[in-house]
Coordinates of C-alpha atoms and ligand atoms in Angstrom, one line a residue:
M28 CA -111.7 -31.0 32.0
L29 CA -113.6 -34.2 32.6
L30 CA -117.0 -35.0 33.6
G31 CA -115.5 -36.2 37.1
S32 CA -114.0 -32.8 37.7
L33 CA -117.4 -31.1 37.7
A34 CA -119.3 -30.6 41.0
A35 CA -122.6 -30.0 38.9
G36 CA -124.8 -32.8 40.0
A37 CA -127.1 -32.1 37.3
L38 CA -124.5 -33.3 34.5
L39 CA -124.3 -36.6 36.1
S40 CA -127.6 -37.7 34.5
I41 CA -126.4 -36.6 31.0
P42 CA -125.0 -39.7 29.3
K43 CA -123.0 -37.9 26.8
P44 CA -121.3 -35.2 28.8
L45 CA -120.4 -31.9 27.7
Q46 CA -117.5 -30.9 29.1
I47 CA -117.6 -27.3 28.3
F48 CA -117.0 -25.2 31.0
A49 CA -115.5 -26.1 34.2
N50 CA -112.4 -23.9 34.6
E51 CA -109.9 -24.9 32.3
K52 CA -107.2 -27.0 33.8
K53 CA -104.0 -27.4 32.1
T54 CA -102.8 -31.2 31.7
A55 CA -99.7 -32.6 30.6
I56 CA -100.3 -31.7 26.9
L57 CA -98.6 -28.6 26.8
T58 CA -96.2 -28.2 24.1
E59 CA -94.6 -25.1 22.7
V60 CA -96.2 -21.6 23.0
T61 CA -97.1 -20.6 19.8
G62 CA -98.3 -17.0 20.3
S63 CA -99.6 -14.6 22.7
G64 CA -103.0 -14.0 24.3
N65 CA -105.0 -15.7 27.0
P66 CA -106.3 -19.0 27.3
L67 CA -110.0 -19.4 26.6
R68 CA -112.1 -18.9 29.8
F69 CA -115.1 -21.5 30.6
P70 CA -117.8 -20.1 32.7
P71 CA -118.6 -22.5 35.5
V72 CA -121.7 -25.0 35.1
F73 CA -124.8 -23.8 37.0
T74 CA -126.3 -26.3 39.5
N75 CA -129.9 -26.8 38.7
G76 CA -132.2 -25.5 41.4
G77 CA -129.4 -22.9 42.6
N78 CA -129.1 -19.1 42.9
L79 CA -128.1 -16.9 39.9
T80 CA -127.0 -13.7 41.9
L81 CA -126.5 -10.4 40.0
A82 CA -123.9 -8.4 41.7
Q83 CA -121.5 -5.3 40.5
T84 CA -118.4 -6.6 40.8
T85 CA -114.7 -6.2 40.2
K86 CA -113.1 -8.6 37.7
Q87 CA -109.8 -8.8 36.1
V88 CA -110.9 -9.4 32.4
W89 CA -107.8 -8.1 31.2
P90 CA -104.9 -9.8 33.4
G91 CA -103.6 -7.6 36.1
Q92 CA -106.3 -4.8 35.6
D93 CA -109.7 -4.3 37.4
T94 CA -113.0 -3.9 35.4
Q95 CA -116.2 -3.0 37.1
I96 CA -118.8 -5.6 35.7
I97 CA -122.2 -7.3 36.3
T98 CA -121.3 -10.8 37.4
I99 CA -123.7 -13.9 37.9
N100 CA -122.4 -15.9 40.8
G101 CA -119.1 -14.0 40.3
S102 CA -118.4 -15.1 36.8
Y103 CA -118.6 -13.3 33.5
P104 CA -120.0 -14.4 31.2
G105 CA -122.5 -16.0 33.8
P106 CA -122.7 -19.5 34.5
S107 CA -123.3 -22.1 31.6
I108 CA -126.9 -23.7 32.1
V109 CA -126.5 -27.3 30.7
I110 CA -129.8 -29.0 31.3
Q111 CA -131.6 -32.3 29.8
K112 CA -134.7 -31.8 27.6
G113 CA -137.5 -32.7 29.7
Q114 CA -136.2 -31.8 33.3
T115 CA -137.6 -28.8 35.0
F116 CA -135.4 -25.9 35.2
T117 CA -135.1 -23.8 38.1
A118 CA -133.0 -20.9 39.3
N119 CA -133.5 -18.4 41.8
V120 CA -132.4 -15.1 40.5
I121 CA -131.2 -12.7 43.1
N122 CA -130.9 -8.9 42.2
N123 CA -128.1 -7.4 44.1
L124 CA -127.7 -4.4 41.6
S125 CA -129.1 -1.0 42.2
E126 CA -131.4 -1.3 39.3
D127 CA -134.3 -3.4 37.9
I128 CA -133.4 -6.4 36.5
T129 CA -135.3 -9.4 34.5
T130 CA -133.8 -12.7 33.3
H131 CA -134.8 -13.7 29.4
W132 CA -134.1 -17.2 28.2
H133 CA -133.5 -16.6 24.7
G134 CA -134.9 -19.0 22.3
V135 CA -136.4 -21.0 25.0
S136 CA -140.4 -21.7 25.1
V137 CA -141.3 -20.9 28.4
P138 CA -144.7 -19.6 30.3
A139 CA -145.2 -15.8 29.8
N140 CA -144.6 -15.0 33.6
M141 CA -141.1 -16.8 33.3
D142 CA -140.1 -15.2 30.1
G143 CA -138.5 -12.1 31.6
H144 CA -140.9 -9.7 30.2
P145 CA -140.0 -6.2 31.3
K146 CA -143.2 -5.9 33.2
D147 CA -142.1 -8.6 35.4
K148 CA -139.1 -6.7 36.9
I149 CA -137.2 -7.7 40.1
I150 CA -136.3 -4.6 41.9
P151 CA -133.1 -4.1 43.7
G152 CA -132.7 -6.3 46.7
A153 CA -135.5 -8.6 45.3
S154 CA -135.4 -12.2 43.8
Y155 CA -137.5 -14.2 41.8
T156 CA -137.5 -18.2 41.2
Y157 CA -138.0 -18.9 37.4
T158 CA -139.0 -22.6 36.7
F159 CA -140.3 -24.3 33.8
P160 CA -140.1 -27.7 32.0
V161 CA -137.4 -27.8 29.3
I162 CA -139.4 -28.6 26.2
N163 CA -137.0 -27.1 23.4
R164 CA -135.2 -29.3 21.0
G165 CA -131.4 -29.8 21.9
G166 CA -129.5 -26.7 21.0
T167 CA -127.3 -23.8 22.2
Y168 CA -129.6 -21.0 23.8
F169 CA -128.9 -18.2 26.1
Y170 CA -130.1 -16.1 28.7
H171 CA -129.7 -12.3 29.3
A172 CA -130.9 -9.1 30.9
H173 CA -134.2 -7.8 29.7
A174 CA -135.3 -5.1 32.0
D175 CA -137.1 -2.2 30.3
M176 CA -134.5 0.4 28.6
L177 CA -131.8 -1.6 30.6
T178 CA -131.2 -4.5 28.3
A179 CA -128.5 -2.9 26.3
K180 CA -126.5 -1.6 29.5
Q181 CA -126.8 -4.9 31.3
V182 CA -125.7 -7.1 28.4
Y183 CA -122.7 -5.1 27.7
R184 CA -121.8 -4.9 31.4
G185 CA -121.9 -8.7 31.7
F186 CA -125.6 -9.9 32.1
A187 CA -125.7 -13.1 29.8
G188 CA -124.6 -16.9 29.8
F189 CA -125.2 -19.8 28.0
F190 CA -128.6 -22.2 28.3
I191 CA -127.7 -25.5 26.6
V192 CA -130.2 -28.1 26.2
V193 CA -128.9 -31.5 25.7
D194 CA -131.3 -34.2 24.1
P195 CA -129.8 -37.7 25.0
A196 CA -132.0 -39.1 21.8
E197 CA -129.7 -37.1 19.4
N198 CA -126.9 -39.6 19.2
Y199 CA -125.0 -38.7 16.4
N200 CA -121.0 -39.1 17.8
L201 CA -120.5 -35.5 17.4
P202 CA -117.4 -34.5 19.2
S203 CA -118.2 -34.0 22.9
G204 CA -116.7 -33.3 26.2
N205 CA -113.2 -31.5 25.7
F206 CA -114.3 -31.3 22.3
D207 CA -117.4 -29.5 22.3
I208 CA -116.8 -25.8 23.1
P209 CA -119.1 -22.7 23.4
L210 CA -118.0 -19.5 22.1
C211 CA -119.6 -16.4 23.2
I212 CA -118.5 -13.6 21.1
Q213 CA -118.7 -10.0 22.5
D214 CA -117.0 -7.0 21.2
R215 CA -115.7 -4.1 23.6
R216 CA -113.7 -0.9 22.6
I217 CA -109.7 -0.8 22.9
A218 CA -109.7 3.0 24.2
D219 CA -112.0 2.2 27.1
I220 CA -109.6 -0.7 28.3
P221 CA -109.9 -2.0 31.2
N222 CA -113.5 -0.5 31.4
F223 CA -116.9 -1.6 30.0
N224 CA -118.1 2.0 29.7
Y225 CA -121.5 2.0 28.6
N226 CA -122.6 5.8 27.8
P227 CA -124.3 5.5 24.3
G228 CA -124.5 8.9 22.5
N229 CA -126.5 9.7 19.3
Y230 CA -124.0 7.5 17.2
E231 CA -124.4 4.6 19.4
M232 CA -128.0 4.9 19.7
M233 CA -128.3 4.8 15.8
W234 CA -125.7 2.3 14.8
G235 CA -125.7 0.3 18.2
M236 CA -122.6 0.1 20.7
L237 CA -120.0 -1.4 18.6
G238 CA -116.5 -2.3 19.7
D239 CA -113.3 -2.8 17.9
T240 CA -111.9 -5.8 19.8
V241 CA -113.5 -9.3 20.4
L242 CA -113.9 -11.1 23.8
V243 CA -114.8 -14.8 23.8
N244 CA -116.3 -16.2 26.9
G245 CA -115.0 -12.9 28.6
T246 CA -111.2 -13.5 27.4
P247 CA -109.7 -10.8 25.5
D248 CA -107.0 -12.1 22.8
P249 CA -108.2 -15.5 23.3
Y250 CA -106.5 -18.7 22.2
L251 CA -107.5 -22.3 22.9
E252 CA -104.9 -25.3 22.5
V253 CA -106.6 -28.0 20.1
S254 CA -105.7 -31.3 19.0
R255 CA -105.6 -32.5 15.4
T256 CA -109.2 -33.7 15.5
L257 CA -112.8 -33.0 14.6
Y258 CA -114.3 -30.4 17.2
R259 CA -118.0 -29.1 17.8
F260 CA -118.1 -25.4 18.3
R261 CA -121.2 -23.5 19.7
L262 CA -121.1 -19.8 18.5
L263 CA -123.2 -17.3 20.3
N264 CA -123.1 -13.8 19.2
G265 CA -123.5 -11.8 22.5
S266 CA -122.6 -8.6 21.2
N267 CA -125.2 -5.6 21.7
A268 CA -124.9 -4.8 18.0
R269 CA -122.1 -6.4 15.9
V270 CA -122.7 -8.6 13.0
Y271 CA -120.0 -11.2 12.3
K272 CA -118.9 -12.6 8.9
I273 CA -117.6 -15.5 10.5
A274 CA -114.5 -17.4 8.7
F275 CA -111.0 -18.9 9.2
S276 CA -108.0 -17.2 8.5
D277 CA -107.1 -20.0 5.9
N278 CA -110.4 -19.8 4.4
R279 CA -111.1 -23.7 5.2
S280 CA -114.4 -25.1 4.8
F281 CA -116.4 -26.2 7.8
H282 CA -120.1 -27.8 8.4
I283 CA -122.7 -26.0 9.9
I284 CA -124.8 -28.6 12.1
G285 CA -126.9 -26.3 13.8
T286 CA -129.1 -22.8 13.9
D287 CA -130.7 -21.1 16.9
G288 CA -133.2 -23.9 17.6
G289 CA -130.8 -26.9 17.5
L290 CA -129.2 -29.2 14.8
K291 CA -130.4 -28.8 11.1
D292 CA -131.5 -31.8 9.1
A293 CA -128.2 -32.4 7.6
P294 CA -124.6 -31.0 8.1
V295 CA -123.9 -28.2 5.3
T296 CA -120.4 -27.3 4.2
A297 CA -119.4 -23.7 4.0
T298 CA -116.5 -21.3 4.3
E299 CA -118.4 -18.2 5.8
F300 CA -121.5 -17.1 7.5
M301 CA -123.0 -14.1 9.1
L302 CA -123.8 -14.2 12.9
A303 CA -125.9 -11.4 14.2
P304 CA -126.7 -10.4 18.0
G305 CA -128.6 -12.9 19.4
E306 CA -127.9 -15.7 16.9
R307 CA -126.4 -19.0 17.4
V308 CA -124.5 -21.4 14.9
E309 CA -123.0 -24.6 15.7
I310 CA -120.0 -25.9 13.4
L311 CA -117.7 -28.9 13.1
T312 CA -114.2 -28.0 12.3
D313 CA -111.4 -30.8 11.8
F314 CA -108.2 -29.7 12.6
S315 CA -106.5 -33.1 11.4
S316 CA -104.7 -31.5 8.6
N317 CA -102.8 -28.9 10.7
T318 CA -99.5 -29.7 11.8
I319 CA -98.5 -29.6 15.5
G320 CA -97.3 -26.2 16.3
S321 CA -99.2 -24.4 13.7
N322 CA -102.4 -22.3 14.4
V323 CA -105.7 -20.9 12.6
T324 CA -107.7 -17.9 13.6
L325 CA -111.4 -17.7 13.4
K326 CA -112.0 -14.1 12.4
S327 CA -114.7 -11.9 11.3
L328 CA -114.1 -10.8 7.4
A329 CA -114.4 -7.3 6.2
Y330 CA -117.8 -6.3 4.4
T331 CA -119.3 -3.1 3.5
H332 CA -121.7 -1.2 5.6
G333 CA -122.6 2.3 6.9
G334 CA -121.3 4.0 10.0
M335 CA -117.8 5.9 11.0
M336 CA -114.6 4.1 12.0
P337 CA -113.7 2.8 14.1
Y338 CA -117.0 1.8 15.4
K339 CA -118.7 0.5 12.6
Q340 CA -119.9 -2.6 11.2
G341 CA -117.7 -4.8 8.6
I342 CA -114.5 -4.2 10.1
P343 CA -112.2 -7.1 10.1
L344 CA -111.6 -8.8 13.5
D345 CA -109.9 -11.7 15.0
I346 CA -112.2 -13.5 17.3
I347 CA -110.3 -16.6 18.6
R348 CA -106.7 -18.3 17.7
F349 CA -106.6 -22.3 17.9
D350 CA -103.0 -23.4 18.5
V351 CA -102.9 -27.0 17.3
V352 CA -100.7 -28.9 20.1
N353 CA -101.3 -32.8 19.8
N354 CA -102.8 -35.9 18.2
N355 CA -105.5 -36.6 20.6
S356 CA -108.8 -37.9 18.9
S357 CA -112.2 -36.6 19.8
G358 CA -113.8 -39.8 18.2
G359 CA -116.4 -37.3 16.7
I360 CA -117.7 -37.6 13.2
V361 CA -119.5 -35.6 10.5
P362 CA -122.6 -37.6 10.2
A363 CA -124.4 -37.7 6.9
A364 CA -128.0 -36.4 8.5
F365 CA -129.7 -35.6 11.6
A366 CA -133.5 -36.0 12.1
P367 CA -135.5 -34.5 9.4
I368 CA -137.1 -31.3 10.0
S369 CA -140.7 -31.0 9.1
Y370 CA -141.0 -27.6 7.2
Y371 CA -144.0 -25.9 7.4
N372 CA -146.0 -25.7 4.4
P373 CA -146.9 -22.0 3.3
A374 CA -150.4 -23.2 1.7
D375 CA -151.5 -23.7 5.5
V376 CA -150.8 -20.1 6.6
V377 CA -153.8 -18.6 8.2
N378 CA -152.7 -15.1 9.2
T379 CA -150.1 -12.9 7.5
R380 CA -148.6 -10.0 9.4
T381 CA -146.5 -7.2 8.0
F382 CA -143.9 -5.6 9.8
T383 CA -142.0 -2.6 8.4
L384 CA -138.9 -1.2 10.4
T385 CA -138.0 2.6 9.9
M386 CA -135.5 5.0 11.0
S387 CA -136.0 8.6 11.7
P388 CA -133.1 10.9 12.5
S389 CA -134.1 11.9 16.2
P390 CA -134.7 9.6 19.2
P391 CA -136.7 7.7 19.4
M392 CA -135.1 6.7 16.1
H393 CA -136.1 2.9 15.3
K394 CA -139.9 2.0 14.9
I395 CA -141.8 -0.9 13.8
N396 CA -145.0 -0.3 11.8
G397 CA -144.7 3.3 13.0
L398 CA -144.6 2.2 16.7
T399 CA -142.2 2.2 19.7
F400 CA -142.4 0.1 22.5
D401 CA -145.2 0.5 25.2
I402 CA -145.0 -1.7 28.0
S403 CA -148.6 -1.7 28.5
R404 CA -150.0 -1.8 24.9
I405 CA -150.8 -5.2 23.3
D406 CA -149.8 -4.7 19.8
W407 CA -151.6 -7.7 18.0
Q408 CA -152.9 -11.1 19.0
T409 CA -152.1 -14.5 17.8
P410 CA -154.1 -17.3 18.4
L411 CA -152.1 -20.7 19.6
L412 CA -151.3 -23.4 16.7
A413 CA -152.2 -20.9 14.0
L414 CA -149.4 -20.7 11.3
E415 CA -148.7 -17.5 10.4
K416 CA -146.3 -15.9 7.8
W417 CA -144.7 -12.5 9.1
K418 CA -143.2 -10.3 6.5
I419 CA -140.4 -8.1 7.7
I420 CA -139.4 -5.1 5.6
N421 CA -136.4 -3.4 6.4
G422 CA -136.8 0.2 5.3
T423 CA -133.6 1.3 6.7
A424 CA -130.0 1.7 5.9
D425 CA -128.9 -0.4 8.8
M426 CA -129.1 -4.2 9.7
H427 CA -131.8 -5.5 12.3
P428 CA -131.6 -8.7 13.7
M429 CA -135.5 -9.2 14.5
H430 CA -136.1 -11.8 17.3
T431 CA -139.3 -13.4 18.5
H432 CA -140.1 -14.8 21.9
D433 CA -142.4 -18.2 22.7
A434 CA -141.3 -19.8 19.1
Q435 CA -139.0 -20.8 16.6
W436 CA -139.2 -19.5 13.3
Q437 CA -138.7 -21.1 9.8
V438 CA -137.3 -18.7 7.2
L439 CA -139.5 -18.8 4.2
S440 CA -137.9 -16.3 1.9
R441 CA -135.2 -13.3 1.6
N442 CA -136.1 -10.8 -1.0
G443 CA -138.7 -13.1 -2.4
N444 CA -135.7 -15.9 -2.8
T445 CA -136.4 -19.2 -1.0
N446 CA -132.8 -20.4 -2.0
L447 CA -131.6 -19.7 1.6
P448 CA -128.0 -19.7 3.1
P449 CA -127.4 -22.7 5.5
N450 CA -127.6 -20.8 8.5
D451 CA -131.1 -19.6 7.7
K452 CA -132.3 -23.2 7.2
G453 CA -133.6 -24.7 10.4
W454 CA -135.2 -23.5 13.3
K455 CA -134.4 -19.9 14.1
D456 CA -135.5 -17.3 16.6
T457 CA -133.6 -14.5 15.4
V458 CA -133.1 -13.4 12.0
N459 CA -131.2 -10.7 10.6
L460 CA -132.3 -8.3 7.9
N461 CA -129.6 -6.4 5.7
P462 CA -130.3 -2.8 4.8
G463 CA -133.7 -2.8 2.4
E464 CA -134.0 -6.5 2.6
T465 CA -137.6 -7.9 3.1
V466 CA -137.5 -11.4 4.8
E467 CA -140.7 -13.9 5.4
V468 CA -140.6 -16.2 8.3
L469 CA -143.6 -18.8 9.0
V470 CA -144.3 -19.3 12.9
K471 CA -146.9 -21.1 14.9
F472 CA -147.0 -20.6 18.6
I473 CA -147.8 -24.0 20.0
S474 CA -147.0 -24.2 23.6
Y475 CA -147.8 -21.2 25.8
K476 CA -150.4 -18.3 25.9
G477 CA -149.8 -14.9 27.2
L478 CA -147.5 -11.8 26.5
Y479 CA -144.5 -12.0 24.7
L480 CA -142.1 -9.7 22.7
F481 CA -140.9 -9.2 19.0
H482 CA -138.2 -6.9 18.6
C483 CA -134.9 -5.8 17.0
H484 CA -131.7 -7.9 18.7
N485 CA -129.7 -4.6 18.3
L486 CA -129.7 -4.0 21.8
E487 CA -129.4 -0.4 21.5
H488 CA -132.4 -0.6 18.8
E489 CA -134.2 -2.6 21.5
D490 CA -133.8 -0.1 24.2
D491 CA -134.8 2.7 21.7
G492 CA -138.0 0.9 21.3
M493 CA -137.6 -1.4 18.3
M494 CA -140.0 -3.8 20.3
L495 CA -144.0 -4.8 20.3
N496 CA -145.7 -6.9 22.6
F497 CA -147.9 -9.3 21.3
E498 CA -150.4 -11.8 23.0
V499 CA -150.7 -15.3 22.2
T500 CA -154.3 -16.4 22.9
D501 CA -155.8 -20.1 23.2
P502 CA -159.3 -19.9 21.7
I503 CA -159.7 -23.6 21.2
G504 CA -158.2 -24.3 24.6
I505 CA -155.6 -26.8 23.4
H506 CA -151.8 -26.7 23.0
Q507 CA -148.8 -28.6 21.9
I508 CA -146.4 -29.7 24.5
G509 CA -142.7 -29.4 22.5
T510 CA -141.9 -30.0 19.1
E511 CA -141.4 -33.9 19.5
V512 CA -143.3 -36.1 16.9
P513 CA -144.6 -39.2 18.6
Q514 CA -144.4 -42.6 17.3
S515 CA -147.9 -43.5 17.5
F516 CA -151.4 -42.6 18.8
E517 CA -152.5 -42.0 22.1
L518 CA -155.2 -40.7 24.3
H519 CA -153.6 -40.3 28.0
Q520 CA -155.6 -40.6 31.3
N521 CA -156.8 -37.0 32.2
Y522 CA -155.3 -35.2 35.3
P523 CA -156.3 -34.5 37.9
N524 CA -159.1 -37.2 38.0
P525 CA -161.6 -37.0 39.8
F526 CA -161.7 -33.3 39.0
N527 CA -163.0 -29.8 39.8
P528 CA -163.4 -27.4 38.3
E529 CA -161.0 -28.2 35.4
T530 CA -158.8 -31.2 34.0
K531 CA -156.1 -31.6 31.5
I532 CA -156.3 -34.1 28.7
K533 CA -153.0 -35.1 26.8
F534 CA -153.0 -37.2 23.8
D535 CA -150.4 -38.0 21.1
I536 CA -150.9 -37.4 16.9
A537 CA -148.5 -39.5 14.9
Q538 CA -146.8 -38.7 11.8
S539 CA -149.1 -39.8 8.9
N540 CA -149.2 -39.5 5.1
S541 CA -152.8 -38.1 4.7
N542 CA -154.0 -34.9 5.9
L543 CA -154.9 -35.6 9.3
T544 CA -158.1 -34.6 11.2
A545 CA -158.8 -35.3 14.9
E546 CA -161.8 -35.1 17.0
L547 CA -161.6 -34.8 21.0
K548 CA -165.3 -35.0 22.2
I549 CA -167.0 -35.3 25.7
F550 CA -170.0 -37.6 26.3
D551 CA -172.1 -38.0 29.3
I552 CA -173.2 -41.4 30.7
Q553 CA -176.1 -41.5 28.3
G554 CA -173.7 -40.9 25.3
R555 CA -175.0 -37.4 24.6
Q556 CA -172.1 -35.2 23.5
V557 CA -171.6 -32.6 26.1
A558 CA -168.4 -30.7 24.8
E559 CA -166.1 -30.6 21.6
L560 CA -162.5 -29.7 22.7
Y561 CA -161.0 -30.1 19.1
N562 CA -162.4 -31.1 15.8
G563 CA -160.3 -30.1 12.8
N564 CA -156.9 -30.4 10.8
I565 CA -154.1 -31.4 13.0
N566 CA -150.5 -32.0 12.7
A567 CA -148.1 -34.7 14.3
G568 CA -147.4 -33.7 17.6
K569 CA -148.0 -34.0 21.6
Y570 CA -151.0 -32.1 22.6
E571 CA -152.8 -30.9 25.8
A572 CA -156.4 -29.8 26.1
E573 CA -158.0 -28.5 29.3
W574 CA -161.7 -29.1 30.0
K575 CA -163.4 -26.8 32.4
P576 CA -167.2 -27.8 32.4
E577 CA -168.7 -24.9 34.4
S578 CA -172.5 -25.6 33.8
L579 CA -172.3 -29.6 34.1
P580 CA -173.3 -31.5 37.0
S581 CA -170.9 -34.0 39.1
G582 CA -170.8 -37.3 37.5
T583 CA -168.9 -39.6 34.8
Y584 CA -167.9 -38.4 31.5
F585 CA -166.2 -39.9 28.7
A586 CA -163.5 -38.3 26.2
R587 CA -163.1 -39.8 23.1
L588 CA -160.3 -39.2 20.7
T589 CA -160.8 -40.1 16.9
A590 CA -157.9 -39.4 14.5
D591 CA -156.7 -41.6 11.6
S592 CA -157.8 -44.9 12.3
F593 CA -157.2 -44.4 16.0
S594 CA -160.1 -44.1 18.2
K595 CA -159.8 -44.2 22.1
T596 CA -162.1 -43.3 25.2
I597 CA -160.9 -42.5 28.9
K598 CA -163.6 -42.0 31.8
L599 CA -163.4 -38.6 33.7
V600 CA -165.0 -38.2 37.0
L601 CA -166.5 -34.5 37.7
T602 CA -166.8 -33.9 41.8
K603 CA -168.4 -30.7 42.3
Ligands
C2O708 CU1 -132.5 -12.4 23.5 CU2 -136.1 -10.3 24.1 O1 -134.3 -11.4 23.4
CU709 CU1 -135.6 -14.0 23.1
CU710 CU1 -132.3 -2.9 15.0

């Protein structure tokens, strides 16, 4: 699968193509058949700006047998979105199902009305155009159903797909093209084959909908033919409830390079890690010590947990078999380090919030601080740009992969221990809490105000109401654009200009060793200060301030940014 074989124009502008994803075509590399199963499927690549049509369709998930599922543009899982950071993503989502839908872009920072909140439902027969600038770091994100109390059912029946952000500035000679492989891991029930039956009873509502066989990219018993070289695997747990303990059958070590929010600061060697619903982990795996004709299987190892057989957490499962077939080289390397992540300083925390997860025997069973989800209730407000510590206490005997919208967290501690496993360290939007565990995360909402969700990503728990609404507020009228750290200070010309009634002023704060403060003030033509848009401590980043001078007359004004030794003034023209 070469780039040239992809029709998707969007990919052509990406210098280091991900090959992921067109339909696998066999070239002349086939050697002997080393085992049974089905070749790994790759969803088609979405053409930016096009339609995503949800429909109830019959597909052959298991060869020769019909399965009633939800497809997106005829595909299960949905098409893979591959988009460059900085581009504007646009998709017209068409609901040809007989029930409400919304689409949520998991891990991606988007304006509140683009986030797929269940209040923004798309009714049957209707459509909605989602459009937003891609400001996230390069990384493996995904999209999925999020309609009120229908998320679990619709995801189980097929409503999910990859959302991969490519950052051309991340130039580390990682394996790419045919050697960069997305793996969406989902469990289903052998007893239901070939159906994706979804009728959760009390047991499923309590523990989640757990299967006993694994599909990868919608492929049952999958295998992938690989070369004796280094691969990048992007693992997404797209299951409703199952938590996998990922490892290889030969217990080989590999390199964890990415978490939910993109690359870590450096690869970390590991032999296993936990992957809960909604989480992503990227790894580099080297097959060069394998002989041609050998194989190795990616597995979920056994671990102890509650529930009853066969649908219980912790049962051992095969995920995908890699058949080593030739000596091709990916040319990829395991870099010594990636760009540093600037870790939040717990001393800068301005608000601490506590969330206690509880479980009761009759529905609704799962609560956060004694509450179940109310679509029209706002449970708390968080100001933009304020560093918060969220202390999440799991008072139950089950696992809960907790997830926030609109931001990436940094995990601070597990049970008070700040020495964290490698898949916790980095940017995270979903963090699994083991039974009885307390996890602290640091979070700062930087880009968008509005209504967002905090919930358990065990989708049965979510639909049972283990979800709260919070509102990100904008008390100072300034927000950050992405997580980029600019090279130098700058005050950009406002836009629009001339303006009425409001204008936006962008500025860049570069990294500096000292404790940085900034002032953004507006003066009239006589030099009198008429507004103070910002005055205080600030971190490096790209910012945007809004100015709406309701009671000032038309005329010329000046905005001045002072930060560190930088000072610059721009001219603004108000025309009422
Ligand atoms: Cu991936 Cu609100 O969920
Ligand atoms: Cu999400
Ligand atoms: Cu839960």
